[in-house]
Coordinates of C-alpha atoms in Angstrom, one line a residue:
Chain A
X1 CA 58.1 173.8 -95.8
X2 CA 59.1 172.3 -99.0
X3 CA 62.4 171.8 -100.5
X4 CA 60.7 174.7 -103.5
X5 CA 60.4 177.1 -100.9
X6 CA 63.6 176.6 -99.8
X7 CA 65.6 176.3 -103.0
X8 CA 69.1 176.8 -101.3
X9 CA 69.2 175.7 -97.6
X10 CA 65.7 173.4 -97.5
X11 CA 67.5 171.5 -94.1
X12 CA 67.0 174.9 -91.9
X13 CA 63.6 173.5 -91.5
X14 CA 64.0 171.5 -88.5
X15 CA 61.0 169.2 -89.6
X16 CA 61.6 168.6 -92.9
X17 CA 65.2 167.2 -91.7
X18 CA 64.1 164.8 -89.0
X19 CA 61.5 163.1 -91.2
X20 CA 63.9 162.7 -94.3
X21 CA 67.0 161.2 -92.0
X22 CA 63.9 158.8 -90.4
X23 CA 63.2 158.2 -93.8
X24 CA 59.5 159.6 -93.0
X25 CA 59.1 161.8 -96.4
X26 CA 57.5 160.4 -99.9
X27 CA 59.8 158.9 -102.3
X28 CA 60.1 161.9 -104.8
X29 CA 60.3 164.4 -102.1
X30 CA 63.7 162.3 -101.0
X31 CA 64.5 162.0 -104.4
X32 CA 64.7 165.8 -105.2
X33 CA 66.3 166.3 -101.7
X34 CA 69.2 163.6 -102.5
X35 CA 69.6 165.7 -106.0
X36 CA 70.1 168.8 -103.5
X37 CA 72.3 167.1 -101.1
X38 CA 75.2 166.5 -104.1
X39 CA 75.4 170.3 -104.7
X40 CA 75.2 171.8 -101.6
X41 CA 77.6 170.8 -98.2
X42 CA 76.2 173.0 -95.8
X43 CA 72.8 170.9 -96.1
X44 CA 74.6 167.8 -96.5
X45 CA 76.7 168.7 -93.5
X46 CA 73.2 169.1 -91.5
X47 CA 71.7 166.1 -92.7
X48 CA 75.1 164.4 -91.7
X49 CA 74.6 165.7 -87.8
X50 CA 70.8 164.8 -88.0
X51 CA 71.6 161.7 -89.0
X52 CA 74.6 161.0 -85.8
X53 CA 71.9 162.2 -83.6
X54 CA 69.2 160.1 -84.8
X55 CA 71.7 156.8 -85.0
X56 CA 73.3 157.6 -81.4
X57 CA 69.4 157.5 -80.2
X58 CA 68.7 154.6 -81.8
X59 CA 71.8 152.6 -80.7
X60 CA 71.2 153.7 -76.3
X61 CA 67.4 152.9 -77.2
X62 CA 68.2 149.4 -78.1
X63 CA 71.1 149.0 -76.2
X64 CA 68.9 149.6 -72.9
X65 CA 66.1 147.4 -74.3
X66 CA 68.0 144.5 -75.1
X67 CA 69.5 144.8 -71.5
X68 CA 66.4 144.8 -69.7
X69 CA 65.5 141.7 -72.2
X70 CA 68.5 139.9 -71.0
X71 CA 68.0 140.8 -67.0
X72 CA 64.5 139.6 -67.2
X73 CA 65.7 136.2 -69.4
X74 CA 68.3 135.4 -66.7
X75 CA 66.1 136.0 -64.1
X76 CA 63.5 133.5 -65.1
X77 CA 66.0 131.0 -66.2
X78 CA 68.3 131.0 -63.3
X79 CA 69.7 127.5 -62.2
X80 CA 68.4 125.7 -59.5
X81 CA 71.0 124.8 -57.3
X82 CA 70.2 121.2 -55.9
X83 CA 72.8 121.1 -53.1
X84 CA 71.1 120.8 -49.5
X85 CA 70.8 124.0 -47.5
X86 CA 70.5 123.1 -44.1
X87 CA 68.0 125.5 -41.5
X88 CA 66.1 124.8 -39.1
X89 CA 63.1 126.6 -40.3
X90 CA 63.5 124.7 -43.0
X91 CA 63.4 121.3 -41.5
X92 CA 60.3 122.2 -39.8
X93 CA 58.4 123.4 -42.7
X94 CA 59.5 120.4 -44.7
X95 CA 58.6 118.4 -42.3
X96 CA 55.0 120.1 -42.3
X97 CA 55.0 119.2 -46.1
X98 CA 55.5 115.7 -45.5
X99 CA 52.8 115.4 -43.0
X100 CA 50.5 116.7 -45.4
X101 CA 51.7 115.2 -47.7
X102 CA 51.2 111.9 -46.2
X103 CA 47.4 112.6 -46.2
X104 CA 47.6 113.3 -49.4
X105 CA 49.4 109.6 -50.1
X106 CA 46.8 107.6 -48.2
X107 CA 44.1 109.3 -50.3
X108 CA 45.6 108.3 -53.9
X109 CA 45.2 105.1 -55.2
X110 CA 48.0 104.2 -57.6
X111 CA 49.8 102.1 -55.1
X112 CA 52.8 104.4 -55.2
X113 CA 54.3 104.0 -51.3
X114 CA 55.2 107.6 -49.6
X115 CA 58.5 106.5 -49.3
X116 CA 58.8 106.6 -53.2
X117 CA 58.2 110.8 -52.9
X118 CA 61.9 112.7 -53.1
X119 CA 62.6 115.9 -52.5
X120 CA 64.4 118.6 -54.7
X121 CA 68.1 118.4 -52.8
X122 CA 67.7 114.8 -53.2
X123 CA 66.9 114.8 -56.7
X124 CA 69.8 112.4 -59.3
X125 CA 71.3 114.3 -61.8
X126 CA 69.1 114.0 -65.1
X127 CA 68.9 111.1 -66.6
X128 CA 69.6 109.1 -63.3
X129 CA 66.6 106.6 -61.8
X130 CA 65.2 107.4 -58.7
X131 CA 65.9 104.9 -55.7
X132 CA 63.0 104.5 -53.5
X133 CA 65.0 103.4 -50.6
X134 CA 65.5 106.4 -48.3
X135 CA 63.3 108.7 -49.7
X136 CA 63.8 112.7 -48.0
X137 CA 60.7 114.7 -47.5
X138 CA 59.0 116.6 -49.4
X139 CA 59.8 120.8 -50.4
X140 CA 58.3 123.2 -48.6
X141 CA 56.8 126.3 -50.6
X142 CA 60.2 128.6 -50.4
X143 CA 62.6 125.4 -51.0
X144 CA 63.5 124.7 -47.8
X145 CA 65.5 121.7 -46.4
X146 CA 64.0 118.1 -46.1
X147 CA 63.6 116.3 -42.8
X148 CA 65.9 113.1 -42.3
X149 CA 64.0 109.9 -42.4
X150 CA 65.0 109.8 -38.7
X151 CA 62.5 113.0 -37.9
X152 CA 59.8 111.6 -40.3
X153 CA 59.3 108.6 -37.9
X154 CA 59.4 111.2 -35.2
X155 CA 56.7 113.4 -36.2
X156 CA 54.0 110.4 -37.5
X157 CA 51.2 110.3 -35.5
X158 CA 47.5 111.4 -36.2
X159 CA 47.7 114.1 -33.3
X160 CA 50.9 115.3 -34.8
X161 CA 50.1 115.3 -38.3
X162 CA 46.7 117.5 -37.5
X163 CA 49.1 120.2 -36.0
X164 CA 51.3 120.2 -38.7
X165 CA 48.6 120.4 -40.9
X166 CA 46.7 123.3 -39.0
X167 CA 50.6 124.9 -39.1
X168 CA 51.2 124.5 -42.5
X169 CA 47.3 126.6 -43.3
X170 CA 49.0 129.1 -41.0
X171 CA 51.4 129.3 -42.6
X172 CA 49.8 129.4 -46.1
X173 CA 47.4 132.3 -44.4
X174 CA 50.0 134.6 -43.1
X175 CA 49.6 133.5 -39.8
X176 CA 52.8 132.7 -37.3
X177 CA 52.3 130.0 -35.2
X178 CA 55.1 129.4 -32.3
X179 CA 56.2 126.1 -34.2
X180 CA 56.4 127.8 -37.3
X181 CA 58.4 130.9 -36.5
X182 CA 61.7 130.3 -38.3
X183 CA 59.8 129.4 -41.5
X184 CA 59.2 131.7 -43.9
X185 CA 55.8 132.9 -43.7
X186 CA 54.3 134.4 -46.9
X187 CA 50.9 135.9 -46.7
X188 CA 48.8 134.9 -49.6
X189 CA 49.1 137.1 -52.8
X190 CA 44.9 137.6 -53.1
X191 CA 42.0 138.4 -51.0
X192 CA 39.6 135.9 -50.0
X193 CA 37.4 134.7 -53.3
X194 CA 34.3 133.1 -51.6
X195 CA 34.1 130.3 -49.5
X196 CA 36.2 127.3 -50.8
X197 CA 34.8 123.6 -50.4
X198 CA 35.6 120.9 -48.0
X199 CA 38.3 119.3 -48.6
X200 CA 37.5 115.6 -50.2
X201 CA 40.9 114.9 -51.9
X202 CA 43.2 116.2 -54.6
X203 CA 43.1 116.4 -58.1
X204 CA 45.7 115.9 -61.3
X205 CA 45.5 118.7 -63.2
X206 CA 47.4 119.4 -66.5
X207 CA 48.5 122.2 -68.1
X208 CA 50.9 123.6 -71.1
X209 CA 52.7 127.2 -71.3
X210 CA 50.2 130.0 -73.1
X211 CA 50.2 133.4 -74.5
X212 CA 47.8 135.9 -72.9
X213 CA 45.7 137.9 -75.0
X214 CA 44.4 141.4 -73.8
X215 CA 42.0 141.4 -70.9
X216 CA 38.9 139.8 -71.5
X217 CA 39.9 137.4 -74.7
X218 CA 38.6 133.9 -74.9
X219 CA 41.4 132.0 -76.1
X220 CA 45.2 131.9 -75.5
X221 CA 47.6 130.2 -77.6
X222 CA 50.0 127.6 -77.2
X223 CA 53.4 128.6 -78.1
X224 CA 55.5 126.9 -76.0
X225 CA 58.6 126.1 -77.6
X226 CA 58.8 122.4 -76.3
X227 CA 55.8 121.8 -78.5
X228 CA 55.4 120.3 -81.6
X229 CA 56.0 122.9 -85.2
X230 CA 52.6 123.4 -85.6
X231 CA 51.1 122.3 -82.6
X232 CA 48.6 124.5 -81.0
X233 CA 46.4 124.0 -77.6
X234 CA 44.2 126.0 -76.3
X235 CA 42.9 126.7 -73.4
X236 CA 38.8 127.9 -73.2
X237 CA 38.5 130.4 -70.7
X238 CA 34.6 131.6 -69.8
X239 CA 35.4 135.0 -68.2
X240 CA 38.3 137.5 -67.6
X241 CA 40.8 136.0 -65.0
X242 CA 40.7 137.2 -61.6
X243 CA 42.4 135.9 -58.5
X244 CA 41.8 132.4 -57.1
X245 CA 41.9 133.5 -53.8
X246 CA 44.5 131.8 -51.0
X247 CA 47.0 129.4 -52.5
X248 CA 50.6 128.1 -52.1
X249 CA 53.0 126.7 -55.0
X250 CA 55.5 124.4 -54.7
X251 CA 57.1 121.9 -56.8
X252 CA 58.8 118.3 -57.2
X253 CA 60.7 116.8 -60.0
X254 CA 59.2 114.9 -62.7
X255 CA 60.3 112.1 -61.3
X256 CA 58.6 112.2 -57.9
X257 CA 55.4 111.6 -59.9
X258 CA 52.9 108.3 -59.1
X259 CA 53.2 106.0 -62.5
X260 CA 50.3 106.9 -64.2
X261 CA 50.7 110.3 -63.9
X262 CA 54.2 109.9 -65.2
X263 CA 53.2 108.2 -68.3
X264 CA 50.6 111.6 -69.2
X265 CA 53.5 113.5 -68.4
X266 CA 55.6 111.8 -71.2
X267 CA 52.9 111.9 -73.3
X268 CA 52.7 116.0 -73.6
X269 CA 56.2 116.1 -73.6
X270 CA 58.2 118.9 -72.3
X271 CA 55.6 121.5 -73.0
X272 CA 53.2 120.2 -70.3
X273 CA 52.8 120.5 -66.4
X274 CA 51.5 118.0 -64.4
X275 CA 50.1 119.5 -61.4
X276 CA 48.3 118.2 -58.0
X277 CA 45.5 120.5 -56.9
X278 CA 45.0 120.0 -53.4
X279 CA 42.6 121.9 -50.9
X280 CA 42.9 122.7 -47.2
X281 CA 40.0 125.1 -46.1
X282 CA 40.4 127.6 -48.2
X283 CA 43.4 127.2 -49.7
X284 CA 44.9 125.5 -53.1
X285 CA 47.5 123.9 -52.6
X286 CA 49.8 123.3 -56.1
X287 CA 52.1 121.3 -56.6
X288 CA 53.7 121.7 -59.6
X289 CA 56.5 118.8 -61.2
X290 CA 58.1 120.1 -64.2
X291 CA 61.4 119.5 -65.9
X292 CA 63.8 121.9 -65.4
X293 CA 62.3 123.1 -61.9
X294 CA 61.7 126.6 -61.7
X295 CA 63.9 129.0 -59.3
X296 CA 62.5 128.2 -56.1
X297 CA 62.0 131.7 -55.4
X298 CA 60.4 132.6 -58.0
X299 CA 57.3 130.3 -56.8
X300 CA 56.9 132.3 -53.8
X301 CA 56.0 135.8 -56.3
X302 CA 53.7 132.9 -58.5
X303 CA 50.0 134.6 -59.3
X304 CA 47.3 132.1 -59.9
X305 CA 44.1 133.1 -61.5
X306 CA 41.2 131.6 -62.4
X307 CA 40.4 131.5 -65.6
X308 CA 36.7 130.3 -66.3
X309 CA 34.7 127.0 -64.1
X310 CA 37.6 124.8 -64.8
X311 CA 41.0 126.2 -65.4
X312 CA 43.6 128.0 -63.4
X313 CA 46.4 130.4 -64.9
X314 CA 49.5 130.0 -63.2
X315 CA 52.1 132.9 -63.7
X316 CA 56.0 132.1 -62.6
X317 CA 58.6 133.8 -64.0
X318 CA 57.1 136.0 -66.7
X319 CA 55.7 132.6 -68.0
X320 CA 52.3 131.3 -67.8
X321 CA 50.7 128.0 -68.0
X322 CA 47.0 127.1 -68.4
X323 CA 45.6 124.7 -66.8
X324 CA 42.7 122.3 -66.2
X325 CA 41.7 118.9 -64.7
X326 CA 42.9 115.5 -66.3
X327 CA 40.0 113.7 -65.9
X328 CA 37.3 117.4 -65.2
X329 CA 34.9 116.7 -62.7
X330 CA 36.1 113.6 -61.3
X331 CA 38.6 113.6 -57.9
X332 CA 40.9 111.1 -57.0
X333 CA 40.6 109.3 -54.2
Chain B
X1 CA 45.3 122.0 -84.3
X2 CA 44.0 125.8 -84.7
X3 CA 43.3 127.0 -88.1
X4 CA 46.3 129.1 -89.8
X5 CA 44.1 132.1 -89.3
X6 CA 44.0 132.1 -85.8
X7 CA 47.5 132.2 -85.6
X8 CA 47.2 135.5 -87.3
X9 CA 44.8 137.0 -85.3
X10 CA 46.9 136.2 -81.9
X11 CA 50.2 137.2 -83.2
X12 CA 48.3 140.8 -84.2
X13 CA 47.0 140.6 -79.8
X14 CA 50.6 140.1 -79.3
X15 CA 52.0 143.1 -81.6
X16 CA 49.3 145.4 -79.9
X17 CA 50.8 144.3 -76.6
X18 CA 54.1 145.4 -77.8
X19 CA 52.8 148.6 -79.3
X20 CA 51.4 149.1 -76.3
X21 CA 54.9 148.5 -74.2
X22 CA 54.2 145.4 -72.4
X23 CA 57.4 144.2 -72.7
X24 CA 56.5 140.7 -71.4
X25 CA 55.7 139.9 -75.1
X26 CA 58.7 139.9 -76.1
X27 CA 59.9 137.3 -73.3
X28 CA 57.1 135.1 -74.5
X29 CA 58.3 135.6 -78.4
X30 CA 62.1 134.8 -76.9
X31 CA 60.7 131.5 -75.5
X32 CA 59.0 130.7 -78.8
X33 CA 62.2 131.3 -81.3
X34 CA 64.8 130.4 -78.8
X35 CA 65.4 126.8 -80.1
X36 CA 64.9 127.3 -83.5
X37 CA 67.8 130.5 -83.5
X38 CA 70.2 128.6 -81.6
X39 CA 70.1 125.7 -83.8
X40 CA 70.3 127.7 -86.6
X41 CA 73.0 130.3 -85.6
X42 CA 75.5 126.9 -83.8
X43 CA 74.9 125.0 -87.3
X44 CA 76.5 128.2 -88.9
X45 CA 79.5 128.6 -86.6
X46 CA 78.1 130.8 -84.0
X47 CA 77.6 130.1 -79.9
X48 CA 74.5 129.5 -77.9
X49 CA 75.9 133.2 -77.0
X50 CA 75.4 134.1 -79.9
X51 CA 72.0 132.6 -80.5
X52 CA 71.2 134.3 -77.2
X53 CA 72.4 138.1 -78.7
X54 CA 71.2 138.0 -82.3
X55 CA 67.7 137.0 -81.0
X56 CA 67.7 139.7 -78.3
X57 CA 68.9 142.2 -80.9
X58 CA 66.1 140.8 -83.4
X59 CA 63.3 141.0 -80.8
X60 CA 64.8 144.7 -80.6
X61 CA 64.3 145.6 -84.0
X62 CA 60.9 144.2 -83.4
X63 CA 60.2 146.5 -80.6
X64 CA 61.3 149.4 -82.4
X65 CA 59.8 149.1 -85.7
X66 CA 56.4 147.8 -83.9
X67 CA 56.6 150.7 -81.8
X68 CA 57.1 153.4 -84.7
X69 CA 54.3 152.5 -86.8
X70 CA 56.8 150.6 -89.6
X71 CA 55.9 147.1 -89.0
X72 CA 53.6 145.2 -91.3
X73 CA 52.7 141.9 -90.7
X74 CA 52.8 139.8 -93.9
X75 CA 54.2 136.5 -92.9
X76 CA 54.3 134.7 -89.0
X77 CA 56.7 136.5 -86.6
X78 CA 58.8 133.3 -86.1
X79 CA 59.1 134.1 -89.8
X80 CA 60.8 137.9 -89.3
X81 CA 62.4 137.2 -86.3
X82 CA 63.8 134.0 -88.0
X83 CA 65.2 136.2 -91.3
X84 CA 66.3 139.1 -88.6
X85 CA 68.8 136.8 -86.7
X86 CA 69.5 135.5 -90.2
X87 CA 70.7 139.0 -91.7
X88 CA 71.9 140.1 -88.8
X89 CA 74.3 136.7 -88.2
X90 CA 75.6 136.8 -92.2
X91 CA 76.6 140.2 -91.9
X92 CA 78.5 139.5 -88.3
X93 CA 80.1 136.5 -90.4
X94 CA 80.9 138.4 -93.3
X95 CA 82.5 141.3 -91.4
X96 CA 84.4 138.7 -88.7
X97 CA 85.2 136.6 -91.6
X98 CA 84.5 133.6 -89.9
X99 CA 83.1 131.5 -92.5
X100 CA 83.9 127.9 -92.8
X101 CA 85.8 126.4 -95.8
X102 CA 81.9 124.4 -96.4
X103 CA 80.2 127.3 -95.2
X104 CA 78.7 129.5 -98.1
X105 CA 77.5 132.9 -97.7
X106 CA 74.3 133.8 -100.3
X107 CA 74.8 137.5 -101.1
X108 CA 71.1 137.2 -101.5
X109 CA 70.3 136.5 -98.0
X110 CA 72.9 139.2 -96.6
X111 CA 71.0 142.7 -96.2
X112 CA 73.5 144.2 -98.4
X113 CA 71.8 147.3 -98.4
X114 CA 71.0 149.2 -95.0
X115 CA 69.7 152.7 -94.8
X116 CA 72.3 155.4 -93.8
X117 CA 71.3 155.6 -90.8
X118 CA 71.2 152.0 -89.8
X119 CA 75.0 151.6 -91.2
X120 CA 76.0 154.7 -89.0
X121 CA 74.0 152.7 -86.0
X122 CA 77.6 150.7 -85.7
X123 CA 79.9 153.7 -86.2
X124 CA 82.4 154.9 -83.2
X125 CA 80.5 158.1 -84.0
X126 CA 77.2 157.1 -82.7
X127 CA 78.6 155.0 -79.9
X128 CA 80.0 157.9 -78.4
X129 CA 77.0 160.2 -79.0
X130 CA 74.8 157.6 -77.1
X131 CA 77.2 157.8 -74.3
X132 CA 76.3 161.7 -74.3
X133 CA 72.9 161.1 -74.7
X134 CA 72.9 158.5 -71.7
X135 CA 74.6 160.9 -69.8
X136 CA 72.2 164.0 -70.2
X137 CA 69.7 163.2 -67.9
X138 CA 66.0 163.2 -67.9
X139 CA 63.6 164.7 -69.4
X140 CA 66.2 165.6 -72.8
X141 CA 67.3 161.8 -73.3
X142 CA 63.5 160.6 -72.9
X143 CA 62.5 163.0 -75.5
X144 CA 65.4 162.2 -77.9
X145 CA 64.7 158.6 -77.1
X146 CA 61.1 159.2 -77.9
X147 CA 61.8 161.7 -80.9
X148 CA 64.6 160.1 -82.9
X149 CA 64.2 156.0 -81.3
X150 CA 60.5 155.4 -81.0
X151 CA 59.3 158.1 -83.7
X152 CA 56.9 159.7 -81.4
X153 CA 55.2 162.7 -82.6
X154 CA 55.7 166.1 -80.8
X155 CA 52.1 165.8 -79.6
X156 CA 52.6 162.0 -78.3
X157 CA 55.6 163.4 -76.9
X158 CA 54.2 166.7 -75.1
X159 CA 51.3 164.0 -73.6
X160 CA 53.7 161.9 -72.6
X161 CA 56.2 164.0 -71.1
X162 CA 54.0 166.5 -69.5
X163 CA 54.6 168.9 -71.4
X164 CA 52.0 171.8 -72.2
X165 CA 51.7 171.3 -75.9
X166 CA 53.7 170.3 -79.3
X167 CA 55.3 173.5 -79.5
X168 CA 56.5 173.9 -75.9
X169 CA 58.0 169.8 -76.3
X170 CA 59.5 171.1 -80.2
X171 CA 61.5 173.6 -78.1
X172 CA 62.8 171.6 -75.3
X173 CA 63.9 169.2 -78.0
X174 CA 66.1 172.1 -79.9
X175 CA 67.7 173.2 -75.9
X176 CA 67.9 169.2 -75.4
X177 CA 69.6 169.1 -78.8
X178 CA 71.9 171.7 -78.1
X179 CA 72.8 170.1 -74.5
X180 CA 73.8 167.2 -76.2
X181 CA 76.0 168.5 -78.7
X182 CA 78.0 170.3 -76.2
X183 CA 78.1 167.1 -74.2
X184 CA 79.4 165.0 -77.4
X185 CA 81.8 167.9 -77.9
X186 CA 83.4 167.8 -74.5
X187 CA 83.3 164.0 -74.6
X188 CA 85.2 163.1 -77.8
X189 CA 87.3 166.3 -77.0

C-alpha cells in the first residue's frame, strides 16, 4: 500500500518498508516518505530497526563471501616449499621420471645434455644460474623426491628403462605395479576418449592464462595480469571442451628448459606457459615449467580438456591456461 | 589485439557468471586487478595486506550489487573495481588519519556520501546483529541473507528455499525476523 493509504503509520506495511530501507521505491515515493519520517517516531523508529536488520545482513553476507574469497586465493597461491622430502616412494617414482625422461632427451634435438635437467628441490633461489654439474632427477607427478646421481647410473639400461616406463603408464592408469607400490598412484581424472596415436615424440606447446566463457563459447580472453595493459590473446576453440582422456601433469622450473625454448619463454613473458606434450599409449603426458611453480598438489586435482583439433585447456588451481602447439602440426624429434 | 568491443561483450559472459554464482569469476577478476590495487593502495601508504583486503571487499560489492540486479556496466570492470578499492582506501585513510604530510586527499574522490544503510554497515550495531543472524541457523539466516543481502524476491526465495509459495516464504521471514530479534536482544543484553 501506499504511504496515502496510510497517512499515519505507512511503515506497518511490511513491504513498503523493506523496499524503501533497500532503497527499491521511486524517487518521489522516498521523497514524500522522508517528509513523513521527520514528523512521526514510531515510523522512524521502524524504519530505524529495518534498516539494523538489513545492514547486519549485509555485513555476515559479505563477511562470509570475502572469506571464502580469501580461502580459495590462499589455496591457489600457496608457497612451494623447495626443501627435499625424502621417501622412498618418492625416489622410485622419480626415478621413473627420469627414465622416461631420458627418452624423451635422446629424441630432442637442441643439443641440451640430460644432465642439464634439475629437479624442483634442487632448484637455486630466483635469480640464481643453474649449474649443470650434478644435475638431480626429474619430479615425479605428486612432487616427490629426486634420485641421487648415484641411482640414475644404477637404473640406465634399455631393459630397465622399458620397465620403468611400462611402471610409470601404470601408474598414470591407476594401476599398482609391485615396484611401484609406495608411489602415489592416481587414477586418471577422465574416461578413455578414443584411441590415442603411437607415440612418435613430444611436442612444445605454449599457452597463456584465459577466462572461460559459458559452455559452448568460441573465444576466451586473455586477462592474465602478467600481460601487457591492453594486451589480449585468444585462444580459437572449434567445439565445447570435453575431457582429453588419460593424462598426468607435472612441472619443472623455467629454468630446466632446452635454450630455445627458453628464449620463447622470455618472449611471452610471465603470462605464458611453456609446456612439453608427451604421449605414452594413451596417455598425455604434460609437463608444465612456469614461474612461480604451482603447489605440487594442486597438479594432481589439474583437469585438462580439449578444446577444439589443436588446443588443450588446462585447469590448476581455479586458473586456466589455453594452450596450443609452437610450431602446430610439426613434432620435434 | 581484440577490438575494445570484445572486451565488452566478455566482461558482460563474466557478470552473468557472477549473477549466476560461479564464484570462480571473481578469482579470475582478483588475478586481473591484483597488481594494479597493490601498486596503487602501497603508493598511498597502505600494505600488500591491504591491497589484498580492499580488493576482496571491492570484488564483494561487486558480487552483491551484480547479484541484486543494481549493477550497470558503463565503463571496464578494472575500471569499478579500480574506483571501489579507491573509495573504499580514502575513506579507511581519512578515518585512521594516516595520511602523509605529501599525501593529499581529493574530497572529490572520497564517497562522501553513502546511503544510511551502507554507513550503519560499519556500526557496533550491525556487527552484533550479524553475530545473531550467524547464529540462527538455517533456513531463517538463508532467507534473511537472501531477503535483505542478495535482494531476492519472495518468489525467488520460496523457489529457492523450498518453500510452497511467496506467501508461505513472506511468513517464515516475519517468525525468522522475530527469532532474530530475540536472539540480538539476549546477545547485547
Amino acid at each position: 500500500m501506499s504511504p496515502e493509504q496510510h497517512p499515519l503509520h505507512w511503515t506497518d506495511d511490511a513491504d513498503l518498508l523493506s523496499a524503501f530501507v533497500l532503497g527499491r521505491i521511486g524517487e518521489e515515493t522516498g521523497r514524500a516518505l522522508e517528509r513523513h519520517l521527520e514528523t512521526c517516531p514510531r515510523c522512524a523508529s521502524a524504519v530505524q530497526a529495518e534498516r539494523l536488520l538489513a545492514a547486519g545482513a549485509k555485513r555476515l553476507g559479505r563477511e562470509r563471501l570475502k572469506e571464502e574469497l580469501g580461502r580459495r586465493l590462499d589455496s591457489s597461491r600457496k608457497p612451494v616449499p623447495w626443501t627435499p622430502i625424502l621417501s622412498a616412494a618418492a625416489i622410485l617414482a622419480v626415478a621413473l621420471g627420469l627414465a622416461y625422461l631420458n627418452r624423451w632427451i635422446e629424441l630432442a634435438d637442441d643439443g641440451v645434455p640430460p644432465d642439464a635437467l634439475i629437479t624442483e628441490q634442487d632448484a637455486p633461489p630466483a635469480g640464481t644460474s643453474v649449474a649443470p654439474a650434478n644435475p638431480p632427477a626429474p619430479m615425479g607427478r605428486t612432487g616427490e623426491k629426486a634420485a641421487g646421481p648415484e641411482e640414475r647410473r644404477a637404473r640406465s639400461g634399455s631393459p630397465e628403462q622399458q620397465d620403468e616406463v611400462k611402471e610409470m603408464e601404470n601408474l598414470s592408469a591407476g594401476k599398482n605395479s609391485g615396484k611401484a607400490e609406495k608411489a602415489e598412484a592416481v587414477p586418471p581424472r577422465f574416461t578413455d576418449a578414443s584411441a590415442g596415436e603411437e607415440d612418435e615424440g613430444g611436442e612444445w606447446w605454449s599457452g597463456r592464462q584465459v577466462i572461460l566463457g559459458g559452455p559452448g563459447d568460441s573465444l576466451m580472453l586473455d586477462v592474465n595480469p602478467g600481460a601487457a595493459r591492453g594486451e589480449a590473446g585468444e585462444v580459437a576453440v572449434s567445439a565445447a571442451p570435453r575431457p582429453a582422456g588419460k593424462f598426468v601433469v607435472r612441472q619443472m622450473p623455467v629454468s630446466a628448459l632446452p635454450g630455445r625454448e627458453k628464449a620463447g619463454s622470455r618472449a611471452e613473458g610471465k603470462s605464458g606457459l611453456r609446456i612439453r606434450v608427451d604421449r605414452s599409449g594413451e596417455t598425455i603426458i604434460l609437463t608444465i615449467f612456469a614461474d612461480p611453480p604451482f603447489d605440487p598438489s594442486l597438479l594432481s586435482c589439474a583437469t585438462v580438456e580439449e578444446a577444439g583439433t589443436d588446443s588443450l585447456l588446462i585447469t590448476i588451481g581455479g586458473e586456466t591456461f589455453g594452450v596450443s602447439p609452437v610450431r602446430p602440426g610439426k613434432r620435434e624429434k | 589485439m581484440a577490438a575494445p568491443l570484445f572486451f565488452l561483450e566478455s566482461e558482460r559472459r563474466l557478470l552473468e557468471r557472477v549473477a549466476a554464482g560461479d564464484d570462480r569469476a571473481l578469482l579470475s577478476l582478483y588475478n586481473a586487478n591484483w597488481k594494479v590495487t597493490v601498486s596503487y593502495v602501497v603508493r598511498n601508504s597502505g600494505t600488500t595486506d591491504d591491497a589484498k583486503d580492499l580488493l576482496q571487499e571491492a570484488l564483494v560489492i561487486l558480487w552483491e550489487r551484480v547479484r541484486s540486479g543494481r549493477f550497470e556496466q558503463s565503463a571496464r570492470l578494472g575500471t569499478f573495481l579500480h574506483a571501489t578499492v579507491r573509495n573504499l582506501w580514502l575513506r579507511r585513510l581519512a578515518a585512521g588519519r594516516r595520511l602523509q604530510p605529501t599525501d593529499t586527499l581529493d574530497e572529490r574522490a572520497v564517497d562522501s556520501s553513502p546511503s544510511p544503510l551502507e554507513a550503519l554497515i560499519g556500526s557496533e550495531e550491525s556487527v552484533a546483529l550479524s553475530r545473531a543472524l550467524d547464529a540462527l541457523g538455517d533456513p531463517c539466516r538463508s532467507l534473511l541473507l537472501l531477503f535483505y543481502w542478495e535482494e531476492k524476491s519472495m518468489d525467488e526465495i520460496a523457489q529457492l528455499l523450498g518453500f510452497a509459495n511467496a506467501d508461505t516464504a513472506k511468513a517464515k521471514k516475519y517468525q525468522c525476523r522475530k527469532a532474530l530479534e530475540q536472539r540480538f536482544r539476549e546477545l547485547t543484553r
